[in-house]
CSV table of C-alpha atoms and ligand atoms in Angstrom, one decimal:
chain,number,residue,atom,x,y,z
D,21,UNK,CA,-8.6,-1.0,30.1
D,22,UNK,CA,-8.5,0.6,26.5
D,23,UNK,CA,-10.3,0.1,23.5
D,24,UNK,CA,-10.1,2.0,20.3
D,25,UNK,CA,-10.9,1.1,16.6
D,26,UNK,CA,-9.5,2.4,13.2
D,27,UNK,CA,-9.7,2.1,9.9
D,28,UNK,CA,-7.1,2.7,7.3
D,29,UNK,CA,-7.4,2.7,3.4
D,30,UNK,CA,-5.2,0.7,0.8
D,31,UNK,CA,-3.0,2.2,-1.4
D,32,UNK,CA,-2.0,1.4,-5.0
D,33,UNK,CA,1.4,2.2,-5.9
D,34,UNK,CA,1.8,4.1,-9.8
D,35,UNK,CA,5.9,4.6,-8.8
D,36,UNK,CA,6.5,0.8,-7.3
D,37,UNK,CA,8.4,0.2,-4.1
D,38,UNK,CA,10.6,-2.5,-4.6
D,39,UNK,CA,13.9,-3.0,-3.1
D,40,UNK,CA,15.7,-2.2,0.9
D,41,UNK,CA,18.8,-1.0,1.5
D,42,UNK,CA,18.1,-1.7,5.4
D,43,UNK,CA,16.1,-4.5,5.8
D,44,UNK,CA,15.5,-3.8,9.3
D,45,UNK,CA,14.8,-0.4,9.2
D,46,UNK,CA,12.8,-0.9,6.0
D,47,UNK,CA,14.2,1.4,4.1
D,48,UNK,CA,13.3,1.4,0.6
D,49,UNK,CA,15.9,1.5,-2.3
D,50,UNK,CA,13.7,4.2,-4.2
D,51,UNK,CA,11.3,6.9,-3.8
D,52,UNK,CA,7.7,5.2,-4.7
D,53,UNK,CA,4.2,7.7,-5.3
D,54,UNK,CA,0.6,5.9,-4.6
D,55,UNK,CA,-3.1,6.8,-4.6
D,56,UNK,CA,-5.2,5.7,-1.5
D,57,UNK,CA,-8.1,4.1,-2.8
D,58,UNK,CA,-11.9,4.6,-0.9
D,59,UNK,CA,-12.2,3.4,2.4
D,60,UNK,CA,-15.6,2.9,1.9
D,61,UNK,CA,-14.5,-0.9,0.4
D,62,UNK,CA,-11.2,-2.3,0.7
D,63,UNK,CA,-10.2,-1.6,4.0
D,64,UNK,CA,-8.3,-3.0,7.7
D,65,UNK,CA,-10.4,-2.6,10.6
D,66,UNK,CA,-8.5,-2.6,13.5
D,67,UNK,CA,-9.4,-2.9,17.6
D,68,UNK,CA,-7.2,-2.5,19.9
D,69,UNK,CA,-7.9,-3.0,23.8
D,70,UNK,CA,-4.6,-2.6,26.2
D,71,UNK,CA,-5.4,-3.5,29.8
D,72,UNK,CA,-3.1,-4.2,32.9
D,73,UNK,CA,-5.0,-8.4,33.0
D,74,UNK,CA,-3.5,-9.2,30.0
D,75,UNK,CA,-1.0,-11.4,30.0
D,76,UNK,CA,0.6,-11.0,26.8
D,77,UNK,CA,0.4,-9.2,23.6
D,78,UNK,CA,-1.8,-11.1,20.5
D,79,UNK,CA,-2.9,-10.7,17.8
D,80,UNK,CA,-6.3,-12.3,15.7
D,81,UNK,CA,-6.1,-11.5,12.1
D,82,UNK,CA,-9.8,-12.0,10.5
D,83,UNK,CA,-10.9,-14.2,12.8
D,84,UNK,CA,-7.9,-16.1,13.8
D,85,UNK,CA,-5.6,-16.1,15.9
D,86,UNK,CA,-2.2,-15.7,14.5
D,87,UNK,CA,1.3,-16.1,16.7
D,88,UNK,CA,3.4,-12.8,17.0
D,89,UNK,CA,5.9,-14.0,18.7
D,90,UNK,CA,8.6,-13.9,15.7
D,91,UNK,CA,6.5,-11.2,14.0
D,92,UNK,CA,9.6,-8.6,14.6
D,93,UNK,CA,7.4,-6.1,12.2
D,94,UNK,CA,4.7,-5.7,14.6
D,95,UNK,CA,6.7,-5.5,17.9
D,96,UNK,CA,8.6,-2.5,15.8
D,97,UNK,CA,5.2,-1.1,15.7
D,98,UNK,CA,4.5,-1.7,19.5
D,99,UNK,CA,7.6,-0.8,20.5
D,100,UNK,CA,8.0,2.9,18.8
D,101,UNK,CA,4.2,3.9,19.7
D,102,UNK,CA,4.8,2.8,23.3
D,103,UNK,CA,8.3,4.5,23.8
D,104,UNK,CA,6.6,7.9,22.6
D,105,UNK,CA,3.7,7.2,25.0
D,106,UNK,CA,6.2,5.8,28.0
D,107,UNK,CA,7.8,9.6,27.3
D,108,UNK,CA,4.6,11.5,27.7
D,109,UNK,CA,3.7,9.3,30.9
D,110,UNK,CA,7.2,10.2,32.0
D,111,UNK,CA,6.5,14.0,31.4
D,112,UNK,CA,3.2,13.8,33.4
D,113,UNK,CA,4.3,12.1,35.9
D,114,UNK,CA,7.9,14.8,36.7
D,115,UNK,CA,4.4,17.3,36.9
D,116,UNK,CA,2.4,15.3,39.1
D,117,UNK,CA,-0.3,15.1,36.7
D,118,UNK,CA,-2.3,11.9,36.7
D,119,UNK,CA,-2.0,9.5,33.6
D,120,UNK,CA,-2.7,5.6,33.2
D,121,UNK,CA,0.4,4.1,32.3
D,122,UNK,CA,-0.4,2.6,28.9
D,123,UNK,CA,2.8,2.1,27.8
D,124,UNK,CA,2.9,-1.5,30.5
D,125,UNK,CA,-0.1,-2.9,29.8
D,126,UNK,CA,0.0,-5.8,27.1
D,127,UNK,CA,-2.4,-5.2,24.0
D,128,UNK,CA,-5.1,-7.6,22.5
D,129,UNK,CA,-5.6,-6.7,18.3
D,130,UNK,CA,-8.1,-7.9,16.7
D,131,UNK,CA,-7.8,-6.9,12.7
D,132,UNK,CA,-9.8,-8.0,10.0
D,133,UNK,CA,-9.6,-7.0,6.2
D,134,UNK,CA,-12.9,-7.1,3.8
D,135,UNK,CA,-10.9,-8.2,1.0
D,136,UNK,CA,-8.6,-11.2,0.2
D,137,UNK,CA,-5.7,-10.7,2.5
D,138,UNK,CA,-1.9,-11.2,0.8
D,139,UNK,CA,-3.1,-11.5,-3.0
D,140,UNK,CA,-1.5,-8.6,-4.0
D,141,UNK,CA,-3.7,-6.3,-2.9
D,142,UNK,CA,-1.7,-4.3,-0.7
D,143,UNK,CA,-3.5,-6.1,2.3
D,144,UNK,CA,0.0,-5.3,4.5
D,145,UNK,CA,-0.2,-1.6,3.4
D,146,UNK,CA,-3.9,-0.6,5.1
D,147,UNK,CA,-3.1,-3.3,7.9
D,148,UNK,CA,-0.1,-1.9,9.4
D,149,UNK,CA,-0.9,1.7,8.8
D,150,UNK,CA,-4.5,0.8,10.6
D,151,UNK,CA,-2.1,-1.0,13.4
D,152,UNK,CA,-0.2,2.5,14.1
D,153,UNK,CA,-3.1,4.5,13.5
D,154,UNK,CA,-5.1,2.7,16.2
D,155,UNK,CA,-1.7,2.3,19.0
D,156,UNK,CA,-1.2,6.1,17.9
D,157,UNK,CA,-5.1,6.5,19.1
D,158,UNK,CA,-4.9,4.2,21.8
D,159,UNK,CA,-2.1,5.8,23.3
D,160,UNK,CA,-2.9,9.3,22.8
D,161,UNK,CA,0.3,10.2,20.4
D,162,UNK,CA,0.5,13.8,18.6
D,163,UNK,CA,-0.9,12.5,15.4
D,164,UNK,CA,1.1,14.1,13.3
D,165,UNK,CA,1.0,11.6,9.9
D,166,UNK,CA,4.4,11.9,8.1
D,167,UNK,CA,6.0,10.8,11.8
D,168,UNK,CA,3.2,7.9,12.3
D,169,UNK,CA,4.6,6.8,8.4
D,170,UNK,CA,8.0,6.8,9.8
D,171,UNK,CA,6.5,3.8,12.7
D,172,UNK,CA,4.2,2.4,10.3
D,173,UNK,CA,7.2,1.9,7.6
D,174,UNK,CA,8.7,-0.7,9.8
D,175,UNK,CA,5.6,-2.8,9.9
D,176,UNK,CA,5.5,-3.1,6.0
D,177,UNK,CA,7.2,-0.5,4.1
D,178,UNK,CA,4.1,0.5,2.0
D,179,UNK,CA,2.1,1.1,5.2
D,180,UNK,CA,3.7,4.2,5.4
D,181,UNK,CA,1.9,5.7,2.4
D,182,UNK,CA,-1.7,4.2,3.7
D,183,UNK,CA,-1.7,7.2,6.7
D,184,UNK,CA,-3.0,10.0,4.2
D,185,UNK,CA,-5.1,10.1,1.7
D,186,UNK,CA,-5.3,11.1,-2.0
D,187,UNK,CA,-1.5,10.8,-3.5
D,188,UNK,CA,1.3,10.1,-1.3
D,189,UNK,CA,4.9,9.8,-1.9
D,190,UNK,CA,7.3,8.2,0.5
D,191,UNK,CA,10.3,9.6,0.7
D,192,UNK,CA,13.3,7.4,0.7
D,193,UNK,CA,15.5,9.5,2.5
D,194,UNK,CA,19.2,9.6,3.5
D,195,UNK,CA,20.1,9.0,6.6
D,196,UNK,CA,20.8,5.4,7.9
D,197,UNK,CA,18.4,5.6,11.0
D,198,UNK,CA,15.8,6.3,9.0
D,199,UNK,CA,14.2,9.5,10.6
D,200,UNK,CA,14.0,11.2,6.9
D,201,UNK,CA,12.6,8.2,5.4
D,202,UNK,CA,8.3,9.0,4.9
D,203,UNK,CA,5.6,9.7,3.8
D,204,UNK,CA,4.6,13.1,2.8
D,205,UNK,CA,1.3,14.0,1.0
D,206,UNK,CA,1.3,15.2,-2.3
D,207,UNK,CA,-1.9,16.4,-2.9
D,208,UNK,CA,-5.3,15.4,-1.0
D,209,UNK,CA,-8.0,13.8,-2.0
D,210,UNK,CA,-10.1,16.1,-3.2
D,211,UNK,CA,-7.6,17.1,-5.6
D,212,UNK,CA,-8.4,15.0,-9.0
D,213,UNK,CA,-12.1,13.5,-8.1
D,214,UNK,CA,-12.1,12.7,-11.9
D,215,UNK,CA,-9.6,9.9,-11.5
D,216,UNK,CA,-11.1,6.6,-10.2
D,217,UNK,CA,-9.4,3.0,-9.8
D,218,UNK,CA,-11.1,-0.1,-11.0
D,219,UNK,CA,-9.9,-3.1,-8.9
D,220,UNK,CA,-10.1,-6.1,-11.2
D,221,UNK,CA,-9.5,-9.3,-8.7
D,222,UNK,CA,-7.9,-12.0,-11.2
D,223,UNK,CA,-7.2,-14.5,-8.6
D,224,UNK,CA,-7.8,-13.9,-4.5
D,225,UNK,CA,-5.1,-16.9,-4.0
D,226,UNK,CA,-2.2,-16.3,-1.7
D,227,UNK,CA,0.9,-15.1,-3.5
D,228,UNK,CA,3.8,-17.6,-4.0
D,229,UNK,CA,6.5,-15.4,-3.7
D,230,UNK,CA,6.2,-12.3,-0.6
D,231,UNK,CA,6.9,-8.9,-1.5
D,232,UNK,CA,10.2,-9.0,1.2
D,233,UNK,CA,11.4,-11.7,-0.1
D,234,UNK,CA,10.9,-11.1,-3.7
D,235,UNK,CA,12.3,-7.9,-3.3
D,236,UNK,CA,15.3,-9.0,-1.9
D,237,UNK,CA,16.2,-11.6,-4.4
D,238,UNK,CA,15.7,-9.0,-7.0
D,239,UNK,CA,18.1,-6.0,-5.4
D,240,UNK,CA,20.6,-9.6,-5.5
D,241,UNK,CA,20.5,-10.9,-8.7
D,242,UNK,CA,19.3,-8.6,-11.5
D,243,UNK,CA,21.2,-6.8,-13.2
D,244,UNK,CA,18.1,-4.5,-14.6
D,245,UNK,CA,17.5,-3.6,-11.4
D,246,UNK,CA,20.4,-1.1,-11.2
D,247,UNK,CA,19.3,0.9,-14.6
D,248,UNK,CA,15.7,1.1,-12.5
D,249,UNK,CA,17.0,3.2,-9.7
D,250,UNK,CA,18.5,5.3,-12.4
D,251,UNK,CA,14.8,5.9,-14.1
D,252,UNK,CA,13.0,6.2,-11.0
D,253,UNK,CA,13.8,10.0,-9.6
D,254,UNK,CA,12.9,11.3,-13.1
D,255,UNK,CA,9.7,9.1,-12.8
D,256,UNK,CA,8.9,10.3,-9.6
D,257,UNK,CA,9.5,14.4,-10.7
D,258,UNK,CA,7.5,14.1,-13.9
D,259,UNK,CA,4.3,11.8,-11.7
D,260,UNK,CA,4.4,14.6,-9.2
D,261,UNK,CA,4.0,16.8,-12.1
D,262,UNK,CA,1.7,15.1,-14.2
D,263,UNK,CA,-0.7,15.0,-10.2
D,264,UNK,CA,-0.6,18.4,-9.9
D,265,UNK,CA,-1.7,19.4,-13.5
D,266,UNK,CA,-4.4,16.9,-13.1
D,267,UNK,CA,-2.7,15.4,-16.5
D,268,UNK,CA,-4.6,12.0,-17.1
D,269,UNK,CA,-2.2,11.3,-20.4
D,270,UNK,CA,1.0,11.7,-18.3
D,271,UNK,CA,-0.1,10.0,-15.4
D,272,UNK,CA,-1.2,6.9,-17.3
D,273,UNK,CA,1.6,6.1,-19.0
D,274,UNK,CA,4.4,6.7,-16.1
D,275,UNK,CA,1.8,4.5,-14.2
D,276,UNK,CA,2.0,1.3,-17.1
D,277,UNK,CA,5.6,2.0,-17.6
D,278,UNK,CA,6.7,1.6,-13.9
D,279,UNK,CA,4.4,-1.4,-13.3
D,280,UNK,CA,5.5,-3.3,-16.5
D,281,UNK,CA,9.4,-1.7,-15.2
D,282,UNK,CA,8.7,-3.5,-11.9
D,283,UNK,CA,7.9,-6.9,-13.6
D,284,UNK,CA,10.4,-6.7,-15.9
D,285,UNK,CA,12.9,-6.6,-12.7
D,286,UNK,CA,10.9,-9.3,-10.8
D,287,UNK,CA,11.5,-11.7,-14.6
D,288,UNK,CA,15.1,-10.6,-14.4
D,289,UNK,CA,15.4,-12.1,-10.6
D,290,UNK,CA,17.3,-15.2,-10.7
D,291,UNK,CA,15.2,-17.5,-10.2
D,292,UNK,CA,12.8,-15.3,-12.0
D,293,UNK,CA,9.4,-14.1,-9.6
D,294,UNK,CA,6.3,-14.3,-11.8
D,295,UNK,CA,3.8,-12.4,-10.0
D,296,UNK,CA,1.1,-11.8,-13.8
D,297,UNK,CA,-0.5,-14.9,-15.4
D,298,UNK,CA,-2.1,-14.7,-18.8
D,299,UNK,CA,-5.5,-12.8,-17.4
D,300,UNK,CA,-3.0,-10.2,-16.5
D,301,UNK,CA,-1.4,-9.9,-19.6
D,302,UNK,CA,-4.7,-10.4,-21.3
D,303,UNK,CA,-5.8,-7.0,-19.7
D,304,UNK,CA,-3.1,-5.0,-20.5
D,305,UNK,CA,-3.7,-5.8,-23.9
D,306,UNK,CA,-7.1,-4.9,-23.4
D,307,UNK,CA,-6.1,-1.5,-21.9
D,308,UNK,CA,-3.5,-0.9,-24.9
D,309,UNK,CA,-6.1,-1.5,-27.7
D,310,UNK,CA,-8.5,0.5,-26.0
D,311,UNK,CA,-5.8,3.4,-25.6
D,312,UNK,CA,-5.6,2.5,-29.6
D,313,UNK,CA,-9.1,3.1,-30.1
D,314,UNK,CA,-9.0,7.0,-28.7
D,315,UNK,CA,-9.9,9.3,-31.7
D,316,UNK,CA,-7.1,11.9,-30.6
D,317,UNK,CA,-5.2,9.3,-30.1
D,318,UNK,CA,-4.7,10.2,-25.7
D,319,UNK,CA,-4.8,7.7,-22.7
D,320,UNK,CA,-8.4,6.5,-21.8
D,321,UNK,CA,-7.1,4.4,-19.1
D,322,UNK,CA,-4.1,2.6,-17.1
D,323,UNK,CA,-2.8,-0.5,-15.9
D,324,UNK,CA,-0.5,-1.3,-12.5
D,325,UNK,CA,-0.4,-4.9,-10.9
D,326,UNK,CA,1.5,-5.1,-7.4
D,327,UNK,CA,3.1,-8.3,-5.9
D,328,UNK,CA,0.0,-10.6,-7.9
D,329,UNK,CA,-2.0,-10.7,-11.0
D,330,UNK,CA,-4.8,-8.5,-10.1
D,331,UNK,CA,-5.1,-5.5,-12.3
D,332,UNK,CA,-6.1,-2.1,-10.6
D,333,UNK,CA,-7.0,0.6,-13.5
D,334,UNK,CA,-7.1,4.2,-13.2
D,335,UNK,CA,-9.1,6.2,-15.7
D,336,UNK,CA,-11.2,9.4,-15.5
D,337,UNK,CA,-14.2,9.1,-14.5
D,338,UNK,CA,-16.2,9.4,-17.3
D,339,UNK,CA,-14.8,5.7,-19.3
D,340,UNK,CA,-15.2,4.0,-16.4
D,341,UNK,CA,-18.5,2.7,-17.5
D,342,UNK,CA,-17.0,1.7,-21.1
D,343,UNK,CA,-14.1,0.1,-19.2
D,344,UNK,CA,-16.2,-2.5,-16.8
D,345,UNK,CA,-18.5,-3.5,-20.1
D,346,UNK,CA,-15.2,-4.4,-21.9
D,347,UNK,CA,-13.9,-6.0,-19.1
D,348,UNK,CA,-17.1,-8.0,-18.6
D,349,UNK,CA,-17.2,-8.6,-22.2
D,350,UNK,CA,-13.8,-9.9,-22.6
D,351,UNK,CA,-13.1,-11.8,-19.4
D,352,UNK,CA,-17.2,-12.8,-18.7
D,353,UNK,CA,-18.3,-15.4,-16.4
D,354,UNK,CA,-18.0,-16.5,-13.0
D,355,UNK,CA,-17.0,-19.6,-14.0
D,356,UNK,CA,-13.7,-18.7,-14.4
D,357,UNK,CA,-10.9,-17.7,-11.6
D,358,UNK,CA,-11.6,-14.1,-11.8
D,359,UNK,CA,-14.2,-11.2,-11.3
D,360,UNK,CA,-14.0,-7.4,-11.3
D,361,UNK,CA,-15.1,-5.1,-8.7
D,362,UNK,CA,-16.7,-2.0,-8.5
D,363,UNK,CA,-15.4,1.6,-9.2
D,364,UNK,CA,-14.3,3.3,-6.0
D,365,UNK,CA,-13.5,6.5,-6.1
D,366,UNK,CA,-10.2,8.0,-4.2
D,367,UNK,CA,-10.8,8.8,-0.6
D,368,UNK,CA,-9.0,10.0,2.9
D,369,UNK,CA,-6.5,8.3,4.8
D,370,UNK,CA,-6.7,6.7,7.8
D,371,UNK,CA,-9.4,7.2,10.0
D,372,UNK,CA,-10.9,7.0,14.0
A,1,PMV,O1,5.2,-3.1,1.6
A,1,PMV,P1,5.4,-4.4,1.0
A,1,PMV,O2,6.6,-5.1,1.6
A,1,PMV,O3,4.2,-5.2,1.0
A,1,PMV,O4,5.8,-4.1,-0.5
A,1,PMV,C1,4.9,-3.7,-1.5
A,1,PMV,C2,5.5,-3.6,-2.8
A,1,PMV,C3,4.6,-3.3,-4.0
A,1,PMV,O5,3.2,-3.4,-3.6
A,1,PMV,C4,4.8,-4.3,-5.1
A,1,PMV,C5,4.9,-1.9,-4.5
A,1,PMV,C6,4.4,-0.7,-3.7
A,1,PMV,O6,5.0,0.3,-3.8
A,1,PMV,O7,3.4,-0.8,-3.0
């Protein structure tokens, strides 16, 4: 018996994921860019034990257990980790080294998220990337990260990006099986440590409408949809650009842009997907007349809500304090169905 434990990170998309052109691949219909946010608070924490007894593969997901048996995402997961192990037990075994033959033995998981899981708070992304992480640990794979992405990608597309920290594209790639589509790392963490994301939890309730099959209906029936994928590889060059330079003005309004893009496509679905309510809207107005109020007139702060209603903002460091009193002035209470959480700075990747 086996027993290894991982954490992996969440990650907040500024150039959205939204659409497949291989559903079972998971292969996106665009290239997307995220920041991983601090481990050090929103995070999966993942055990994995693998041992000849067991009779079966399960899974309990924070606290409970769940039943895997249609979860096709998560046997992708086991079986890509275990064929690359199966091939180095093969390889040991033509040498006549000794090596326990991992790859047969069922596995037990037992994963458990400190922060509301499916509320649009990428609690797929840092659960299936901590899932590969920990089979890659488990079973002693080459942990090369951009390869890892390519298994963790068909758990839950945005996994893929959860592997490394700091900013992180994924790559949509060409080729129809897949092996160019990935994550690649475009600069670390300790790049920009003047940018920080505020995670403002409007509602931890379940979402109505799941990212796969929101994203479907949309790549179906709106027509917006198509001028998207015609915006997005600009979007994508001038974010890259706007990282590297450490350009706060630039980043923040490709980031508000693409999020308020990406809703505007979910509204055009047919039946339209709603994933904001009015706290949501209320903050982006907030962020805009707060933008307004800059005496030269730059970005303070930005805006970018996933599948949900819960705002993440990135600003530099130094009105982040100014941003939590206005959001605690404006949207007080804990009476009502939302709260903000604390600053958290942007941190590594996935981690033993
Ligand atoms: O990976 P999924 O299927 O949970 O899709 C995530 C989609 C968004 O969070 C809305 C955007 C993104 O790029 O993370």
């Amino acid at each position: 018996m086996k027993t290894v434990t991982c954490t992996a990170p969440v990650n907040i998309a500024v150039i959205k994921y939204w659409g497949k052109r291989d559903t079972q691949l998971i292969l996106p219909t665009n290239d997307s860019l995220s920041v991983t946010l601090s481990q050090d608070i929103l995070h999966s924490k993942t055990t994995i034990s693998a041992a000849k007894e067991y009779s079966g593969d399960r899974l309990w997901l924070n606290g409970k257990e769940e039943d895997i048996t249609k979860n096709k995402r998560m046997h992708n997961c086991f079986r890509e980790t275990r064929a690359i192990r199966k091939a180095v037990e093969d390889k040991a075994a033509a040498a006549g080294q000794p090596i326990e033959l991992l790859s047969t033995y069922p596995v037990h998981v037992c994963s458990e998220n400190n922060f509301p899981t499916a509320a649009g708070l990428a609690s797929s992304a840092s659960g299936l990337a901590a899932l590969v992480f920990t089979l890659a640990k488990l079973f002693d794979l080459p942990s090369d990260m951009s390869e890892l992405s390519r298994i963790a990608r068909q758990g839950s597309g945005s996994a893929c990006r959860s592997l490394f920290g700091g900013f992180v594209a994924w790559e949509m790639g060409k080729e129809a099986d897949g092996s160019d589509s990935k994550a690649v790392q475009v600069a670390p963490e300790t790049h920009w440590p003047e940018l920080e994301a505020l995670v403002c939890v409007v509602s931890d309730a379940k979402k109505g409408t799941s990212s796969t099959e929101g994203m479907q209906n949309t790549i179906q029936t709106s027509p917006l949809m198509a001028e998207r994928l015609k915006v997005v590889p600009g979007r994508m060059e001038a974010m890259k650009k706007a990282i590297l330079a450490k350009d706060f003005e630039s980043f923040g309004e490709l980031t508000m842009r693409d999020s308020n893009q990406f809703h505007a496509v979910c509204l055009d679905t047919f039946p339209p997907i709603f994933y904001l309510n009015d706290t949501s809207r209320g903050i982006m107005r907030l962020i805009h007349e707060y933008n307004r109020s800059s005496p030269d007139g730059k970005i303070k702060a930005a805006y970018t809500y996933d599948a949900g209603p819960n705002a993440v903002i990135y600003a530099p460091k130094q009105n982040m304090r100014e941003i939590i009193q206005l959001i605690a002035h404006y949207f007080p209470g804990t009476d009502s169905d939302y709260y903000f959480k604390d600053t958290y700075g942007v941190l590594g990747g996935a981690a033993l």
